[in-house]
Amino acid sequence: MMRIGFVGLGNMGFPMARNLAAAGLDVVGFDIATGVPGGVKQGEDVRMTSKGRDIVVTMLPDGDVVRAVAAEIIPIMKRGSVLLDCSTIDVESARAVANDSGSAGIHFVDAPVSGGIAGADAGTLTFMAGGTSVAYEMVRPIFEIMGQRSVHCGDSGSGQTAKMCNNMIFGVTLIGTCEAFVLADRLGLDRQKLFDVVSTSSGYSWTMNAYCPAPGVGPVSPADNDYRPGFSAELMLKDLRLSQRAAEQVDADTQLGRLATDLFERFVDMEDGLGKDCTAMLPRLETRKRDQC
């Protein structure tokens, strides 16, 4: 039986660990703030949760925490085991942990996820994996339990790169979609008619067709639940900031990504976006005038 350690049982990690245990795996879990789901054994701390495990999964808030936890557990993990980080962090942190793991004879895979809390709960996440082919094949069976798709993107850090690029596209297209609804409103076009056209035309996007920011239009989304978070505005901001940090490091011209970051910074840090879904950008824009700062 595959023995799993799971560190980080927040909104995402809790259902992911539960699904692994429900599949019959031996799972030990630990979080500084929460208990463990049914079927998961309670670990004493991060070290005891990781010791002797075949795979240790981490789902943590940022690169600094991932580095700190990795520094604690790598020395006591068994040689040949895998450290699988499913957090969304900066590329350099992922590569640093990969180097430390390799020096200790530990495989490392960075595999941030897409699908949100609902996907974690339903076991339908998508994993974007970076690491060696050997390491990826070792963890692929648990990807198939926690999600419906995984993509081996390349060497260490590639998973994080894919995630930040994906979510930069999401952030940019979300703002464009919200702006289009506002413009349609002010020109007197019915929102459903706009959806009917765009969802089958060149403006087609996942944002419009699957995660529409307008309530009552398209499939059910957080907009239909008073913008309670599926993917929160602050998580969108985190990912956009990661994309722009990476863009600065490699001197990439990402002007739309930077503008999207600026808009979400104002929305989350200076307005009322904190605690709302990212699609609440639509009601924010509804109240604004052209060129309003």
CSV table of C-alpha atoms in Angstrom, one decimal:
chain,number,residue,atom,x,y,z
A,1,MET,CA,0.0,0.0,0.0
A,2,MET,CA,1.3,3.4,-0.9
A,3,ARG,CA,2.1,5.4,2.2
A,4,ILE,CA,1.3,9.1,1.9
A,5,GLY,CA,2.2,12.1,4.2
A,6,PHE,CA,0.1,15.2,3.6
A,7,VAL,CA,1.2,18.6,5.0
A,8,GLY,CA,-1.2,21.5,4.7
A,9,LEU,CA,-4.9,20.7,5.2
A,10,GLY,CA,-6.5,23.9,4.3
A,11,ASN,CA,-9.4,24.5,1.8
A,12,MET,CA,-7.6,22.6,-0.9
A,13,GLY,CA,-5.5,20.1,1.0
A,14,PHE,CA,-8.3,18.8,3.3
A,15,PRO,CA,-10.4,17.3,0.5
A,16,MET,CA,-7.4,16.2,-1.5
A,17,ALA,CA,-6.1,14.2,1.5
A,18,ARG,CA,-9.6,12.8,2.2
A,19,ASN,CA,-9.9,11.5,-1.4
A,20,LEU,CA,-6.5,9.7,-1.1
A,21,ALA,CA,-7.7,8.0,2.1
A,22,ALA,CA,-11.0,7.2,0.6
A,23,ALA,CA,-9.2,5.4,-2.2
A,24,GLY,CA,-7.6,3.1,0.4
A,25,LEU,CA,-4.2,4.6,0.7
A,26,ASP,CA,-2.4,4.9,4.1
A,27,VAL,CA,-2.5,8.7,4.7
A,28,VAL,CA,-1.0,10.7,7.6
A,29,GLY,CA,-1.8,14.4,7.6
A,30,PHE,CA,-0.8,17.5,9.5
A,31,ASP,CA,-1.8,21.2,9.6
A,32,ILE,CA,-1.0,23.8,12.2
A,33,ALA,CA,-4.6,25.1,12.2
A,34,THR,CA,-6.9,22.3,11.3
A,35,GLY,CA,-7.6,18.6,12.1
A,36,VAL,CA,-7.6,15.8,9.6
A,37,PRO,CA,-10.4,14.5,7.5
A,38,GLY,CA,-12.0,11.1,8.1
A,39,GLY,CA,-9.8,8.2,7.1
A,40,VAL,CA,-6.6,10.2,7.5
A,41,LYS,CA,-4.3,9.6,10.5
A,42,GLN,CA,-3.3,12.6,12.6
A,43,GLY,CA,0.5,13.4,12.4
A,44,GLU,CA,2.3,14.9,15.4
A,45,ASP,CA,4.2,17.5,13.3
A,46,VAL,CA,5.6,17.9,9.8
A,47,ARG,CA,8.6,15.6,10.5
A,48,MET,CA,6.6,12.7,11.9
A,49,THR,CA,4.0,13.1,9.1
A,50,SER,CA,6.8,12.8,6.5
A,51,LYS,CA,9.1,10.2,8.0
A,52,GLY,CA,9.0,6.8,6.2
A,53,ARG,CA,6.4,7.9,3.7
A,54,ASP,CA,6.6,6.9,0.0
A,55,ILE,CA,5.2,10.3,-1.1
A,56,VAL,CA,4.9,13.5,0.9
A,57,VAL,CA,2.4,16.0,-0.5
A,58,THR,CA,2.6,19.6,0.5
A,59,MET,CA,-0.2,22.2,-0.1
A,60,LEU,CA,1.0,25.4,1.4
A,61,PRO,CA,0.4,29.2,1.0
A,62,ASP,CA,3.7,30.5,-0.5
A,63,GLY,CA,7.3,29.8,-1.5
A,64,ASP,CA,8.7,30.8,1.8
A,65,VAL,CA,6.6,28.3,3.7
A,66,VAL,CA,7.3,25.6,1.2
A,67,ARG,CA,11.1,26.2,1.6
A,68,ALA,CA,10.8,26.1,5.4
A,69,VAL,CA,8.8,22.9,5.5
A,70,ALA,CA,11.0,21.3,2.9
A,71,ALA,CA,14.1,22.2,4.9
A,72,GLU,CA,12.5,20.4,7.9
A,73,ILE,CA,11.4,17.2,6.2
A,74,ILE,CA,13.9,16.5,3.5
A,75,PRO,CA,16.6,15.3,6.0
A,76,ILE,CA,14.2,12.7,7.5
A,77,MET,CA,12.5,11.5,4.3
A,78,LYS,CA,13.6,8.1,3.0
A,79,ARG,CA,15.9,8.0,0.0
A,80,GLY,CA,14.0,7.4,-3.2
A,81,SER,CA,10.7,8.8,-1.9
A,82,VAL,CA,9.0,11.8,-3.6
A,83,LEU,CA,8.3,15.3,-2.3
A,84,LEU,CA,5.2,16.5,-4.2
A,85,ASP,CA,4.4,20.1,-3.8
A,86,CYS,CA,1.0,21.1,-5.0
A,87,SER,CA,1.2,24.7,-3.8
A,88,THR,CA,1.2,27.7,-6.2
A,89,ILE,CA,4.6,29.3,-5.6
A,90,ASP,CA,7.4,31.2,-7.4
A,91,VAL,CA,9.5,29.3,-9.9
A,92,GLU,CA,12.8,29.9,-8.1
A,93,SER,CA,11.5,28.4,-4.8
A,94,ALA,CA,10.3,25.3,-6.7
A,95,ARG,CA,13.7,24.9,-8.3
A,96,ALA,CA,15.5,25.5,-5.0
A,97,VAL,CA,13.5,22.8,-3.2
A,98,ALA,CA,14.1,20.5,-6.2
A,99,ASN,CA,17.9,21.0,-5.9
A,100,ASP,CA,17.8,20.4,-2.1
A,101,SER,CA,15.7,17.2,-2.6
A,102,GLY,CA,18.0,15.9,-5.3
A,103,SER,CA,21.0,16.4,-3.1
A,104,ALA,CA,19.4,14.2,-0.4
A,105,GLY,CA,18.3,11.5,-2.9
A,106,ILE,CA,14.7,12.6,-2.8
A,107,HIS,CA,12.6,13.0,-6.0
A,108,PHE,CA,10.7,16.3,-6.3
A,109,VAL,CA,7.7,17.3,-8.4
A,110,ASP,CA,6.1,20.8,-8.4
A,111,ALA,CA,2.5,20.3,-9.4
A,112,PRO,CA,0.2,23.3,-8.8
A,113,VAL,CA,-3.5,22.6,-9.5
A,114,SER,CA,-6.4,24.1,-11.4
A,115,GLY,CA,-10.0,23.5,-10.4
A,116,GLY,CA,-10.5,25.3,-7.1
A,117,ILE,CA,-12.1,24.0,-4.0
A,118,ALA,CA,-15.0,22.4,-5.9
A,119,GLY,CA,-12.4,20.4,-8.0
A,120,ALA,CA,-10.5,19.4,-4.9
A,121,ASP,CA,-13.7,18.1,-3.3
A,122,ALA,CA,-14.9,16.2,-6.4
A,123,GLY,CA,-11.5,14.9,-7.3
A,124,THR,CA,-11.5,16.6,-10.7
A,125,LEU,CA,-8.4,18.8,-10.4
A,126,THR,CA,-5.9,19.3,-13.2
A,127,PHE,CA,-2.2,19.0,-12.1
A,128,MET,CA,0.6,20.8,-14.0
A,129,ALA,CA,3.7,18.9,-13.1
A,130,GLY,CA,7.4,19.8,-13.3
A,131,GLY,CA,10.2,17.3,-12.5
A,132,THR,CA,11.9,14.2,-14.0
A,133,SER,CA,9.8,11.7,-16.0
A,134,VAL,CA,10.7,9.1,-13.3
A,135,ALA,CA,9.3,11.3,-10.5
A,136,TYR,CA,6.2,12.1,-12.5
A,137,GLU,CA,5.4,8.5,-13.1
A,138,MET,CA,5.8,7.8,-9.4
A,139,VAL,CA,3.2,10.3,-8.4
A,140,ARG,CA,0.8,9.9,-11.4
A,141,PRO,CA,-1.3,7.2,-9.6
A,142,ILE,CA,-2.3,9.7,-6.9
A,143,PHE,CA,-2.9,12.4,-9.5
A,144,GLU,CA,-5.5,10.1,-10.9
A,145,ILE,CA,-7.2,9.9,-7.5
A,146,MET,CA,-7.1,13.6,-6.7
A,147,GLY,CA,-7.9,14.8,-10.2
A,148,GLN,CA,-9.1,14.0,-13.7
A,149,ARG,CA,-6.0,15.2,-15.6
A,150,SER,CA,-2.3,15.7,-15.2
A,151,VAL,CA,0.3,17.2,-17.6
A,152,HIS,CA,4.0,16.6,-17.3
A,153,CYS,CA,5.2,20.1,-18.3
A,154,GLY,CA,8.9,19.5,-18.1
A,155,ASP,CA,11.8,20.0,-15.7
A,156,SER,CA,11.5,21.3,-12.1
A,157,GLY,CA,9.7,24.7,-12.1
A,158,SER,CA,7.7,23.9,-15.3
A,159,GLY,CA,4.5,23.2,-13.4
A,160,GLN,CA,4.7,26.6,-11.7
A,161,THR,CA,5.5,28.3,-15.0
A,162,ALA,CA,2.4,26.7,-16.6
A,163,LYS,CA,0.2,27.6,-13.7
A,164,MET,CA,1.2,31.3,-13.7
A,165,CYS,CA,0.9,31.6,-17.5
A,166,ASN,CA,-2.5,30.0,-17.4
A,167,ASN,CA,-3.8,32.3,-14.7
A,168,MET,CA,-2.3,35.4,-16.3
A,169,ILE,CA,-4.4,34.5,-19.3
A,170,PHE,CA,-7.4,34.0,-17.0
A,171,GLY,CA,-6.9,37.3,-15.3
A,172,VAL,CA,-6.6,39.2,-18.5
A,173,THR,CA,-9.6,37.6,-20.2
A,174,LEU,CA,-11.7,38.0,-17.1
A,175,ILE,CA,-11.2,41.7,-17.1
A,176,GLY,CA,-11.9,41.9,-20.8
A,177,THR,CA,-15.1,39.9,-20.4
A,178,CYS,CA,-16.3,42.1,-17.5
A,179,GLU,CA,-15.6,45.2,-19.5
A,180,ALA,CA,-17.5,43.8,-22.5
A,181,PHE,CA,-20.6,43.2,-20.3
A,182,VAL,CA,-20.4,46.8,-18.9
A,183,LEU,CA,-20.1,48.2,-22.4
A,184,ALA,CA,-23.0,46.0,-23.6
A,185,ASP,CA,-25.1,47.2,-20.6
A,186,ARG,CA,-24.5,50.9,-21.4
A,187,LEU,CA,-25.3,50.4,-25.1
A,188,GLY,CA,-28.6,48.6,-24.2
A,189,LEU,CA,-27.6,45.1,-25.3
A,190,ASP,CA,-29.2,42.3,-23.3
A,191,ARG,CA,-26.6,40.2,-21.4
A,192,GLN,CA,-28.0,36.9,-22.5
A,193,LYS,CA,-27.8,38.0,-26.1
A,194,LEU,CA,-24.2,39.0,-25.6
A,195,PHE,CA,-23.4,35.6,-24.1
A,196,ASP,CA,-25.2,33.8,-27.0
A,197,VAL,CA,-23.1,35.6,-29.5
A,198,VAL,CA,-19.7,35.6,-27.8
A,199,SER,CA,-19.9,32.0,-26.5
A,200,THR,CA,-20.1,30.8,-30.1
A,201,SER,CA,-17.9,33.4,-31.8
A,202,SER,CA,-14.3,34.7,-31.8
A,203,GLY,CA,-14.7,36.1,-28.2
A,204,TYR,CA,-15.2,32.5,-26.9
A,205,SER,CA,-13.2,31.8,-23.7
A,206,TRP,CA,-13.4,29.6,-20.6
A,207,THR,CA,-14.1,32.8,-18.6
A,208,MET,CA,-17.2,33.5,-20.7
A,209,ASN,CA,-18.4,30.0,-21.4
A,210,ALA,CA,-17.7,28.2,-18.1
A,211,TYR,CA,-17.2,30.9,-15.4
A,212,CYS,CA,-19.3,33.8,-16.6
A,213,PRO,CA,-19.0,36.8,-14.3
A,214,ALA,CA,-22.6,37.9,-15.1
A,215,PRO,CA,-25.3,36.4,-12.8
A,216,GLY,CA,-28.0,34.4,-14.5
A,217,VAL,CA,-26.0,34.0,-17.7
A,218,GLY,CA,-24.4,30.8,-18.8
A,219,PRO,CA,-23.6,27.9,-16.5
A,220,VAL,CA,-23.9,28.4,-12.8
A,221,SER,CA,-20.9,30.3,-11.4
A,222,PRO,CA,-19.9,32.2,-8.3
A,223,ALA,CA,-21.7,35.2,-9.8
A,224,ASP,CA,-25.0,33.3,-9.1
A,225,ASN,CA,-24.0,32.9,-5.5
A,226,ASP,CA,-23.5,36.6,-4.6
A,227,TYR,CA,-19.8,36.3,-5.8
A,228,ARG,CA,-18.8,34.0,-2.9
A,229,PRO,CA,-15.4,32.7,-3.8
A,230,GLY,CA,-14.8,29.8,-6.0
A,231,PHE,CA,-11.5,31.3,-7.0
A,232,SER,CA,-11.0,34.4,-4.8
A,233,ALA,CA,-9.8,37.8,-6.0
A,234,GLU,CA,-6.9,37.6,-3.6
A,235,LEU,CA,-5.8,34.2,-5.1
A,236,MET,CA,-6.1,35.8,-8.6
A,237,LEU,CA,-3.9,38.6,-7.3
A,238,LYS,CA,-1.3,36.2,-5.9
A,239,ASP,CA,-1.0,34.4,-9.2
A,240,LEU,CA,-0.8,37.6,-11.2
A,241,ARG,CA,1.9,38.9,-8.9
A,242,LEU,CA,3.8,35.7,-9.4
A,243,SER,CA,3.6,36.1,-13.2
A,244,GLN,CA,4.9,39.6,-13.1
A,245,ARG,CA,7.7,38.7,-10.7
A,246,ALA,CA,8.8,36.1,-13.2
A,247,ALA,CA,8.3,38.4,-16.1
A,248,GLU,CA,10.7,40.9,-14.5
A,249,GLN,CA,13.3,38.2,-13.9
A,250,VAL,CA,13.4,37.2,-17.5
A,251,ASP,CA,12.7,40.6,-19.0
A,252,ALA,CA,9.4,39.6,-20.7
A,253,ASP,CA,7.0,42.2,-22.0
A,254,THR,CA,3.7,41.4,-20.3
A,255,GLN,CA,1.8,44.7,-20.4
A,256,LEU,CA,-1.7,43.2,-20.2
A,257,GLY,CA,-0.5,41.0,-17.3
A,258,ARG,CA,0.8,44.0,-15.5
A,259,LEU,CA,-2.4,46.0,-16.1
A,260,ALA,CA,-4.5,43.1,-14.8
A,261,THR,CA,-2.2,42.9,-11.7
A,262,ASP,CA,-2.7,46.6,-11.1
A,263,LEU,CA,-6.5,46.4,-11.3
A,264,PHE,CA,-6.7,43.4,-9.0
A,265,GLU,CA,-4.3,45.1,-6.5
A,266,ARG,CA,-6.6,48.1,-6.3
A,267,PHE,CA,-9.7,45.8,-6.1
A,268,VAL,CA,-8.3,43.6,-3.3
A,269,ASP,CA,-6.0,46.0,-1.4
A,270,MET,CA,-7.8,49.3,-1.6
A,271,GLU,CA,-11.5,48.5,-2.4
A,272,ASP,CA,-13.9,45.7,-1.3
A,273,GLY,CA,-12.6,42.8,-3.3
A,274,LEU,CA,-11.1,40.9,-0.4
A,275,GLY,CA,-13.1,37.7,0.3
A,276,LYS,CA,-15.0,37.9,-3.0
A,277,ASP,CA,-14.7,35.8,-6.1
A,278,CYS,CA,-12.5,37.2,-8.8
A,279,THR,CA,-15.5,37.6,-11.0
A,280,ALA,CA,-16.8,40.3,-8.7
A,281,MET,CA,-14.6,42.5,-10.9
A,282,LEU,CA,-17.9,42.9,-13.0
A,283,PRO,CA,-20.0,44.7,-10.3
A,284,ARG,CA,-16.9,46.8,-9.5
A,285,LEU,CA,-16.6,48.0,-13.2
A,286,GLU,CA,-20.4,48.6,-13.4
A,287,THR,CA,-20.1,51.6,-11.1
A,288,ARG,CA,-17.1,53.2,-12.7
A,289,LYS,CA,-16.7,55.8,-15.4
A,290,ARG,CA,-14.2,55.9,-18.3
A,291,ASP,CA,-10.6,56.7,-17.2
A,292,GLN,CA,-11.6,56.7,-13.5
A,293,CYS,CA,-8.5,55.9,-11.4
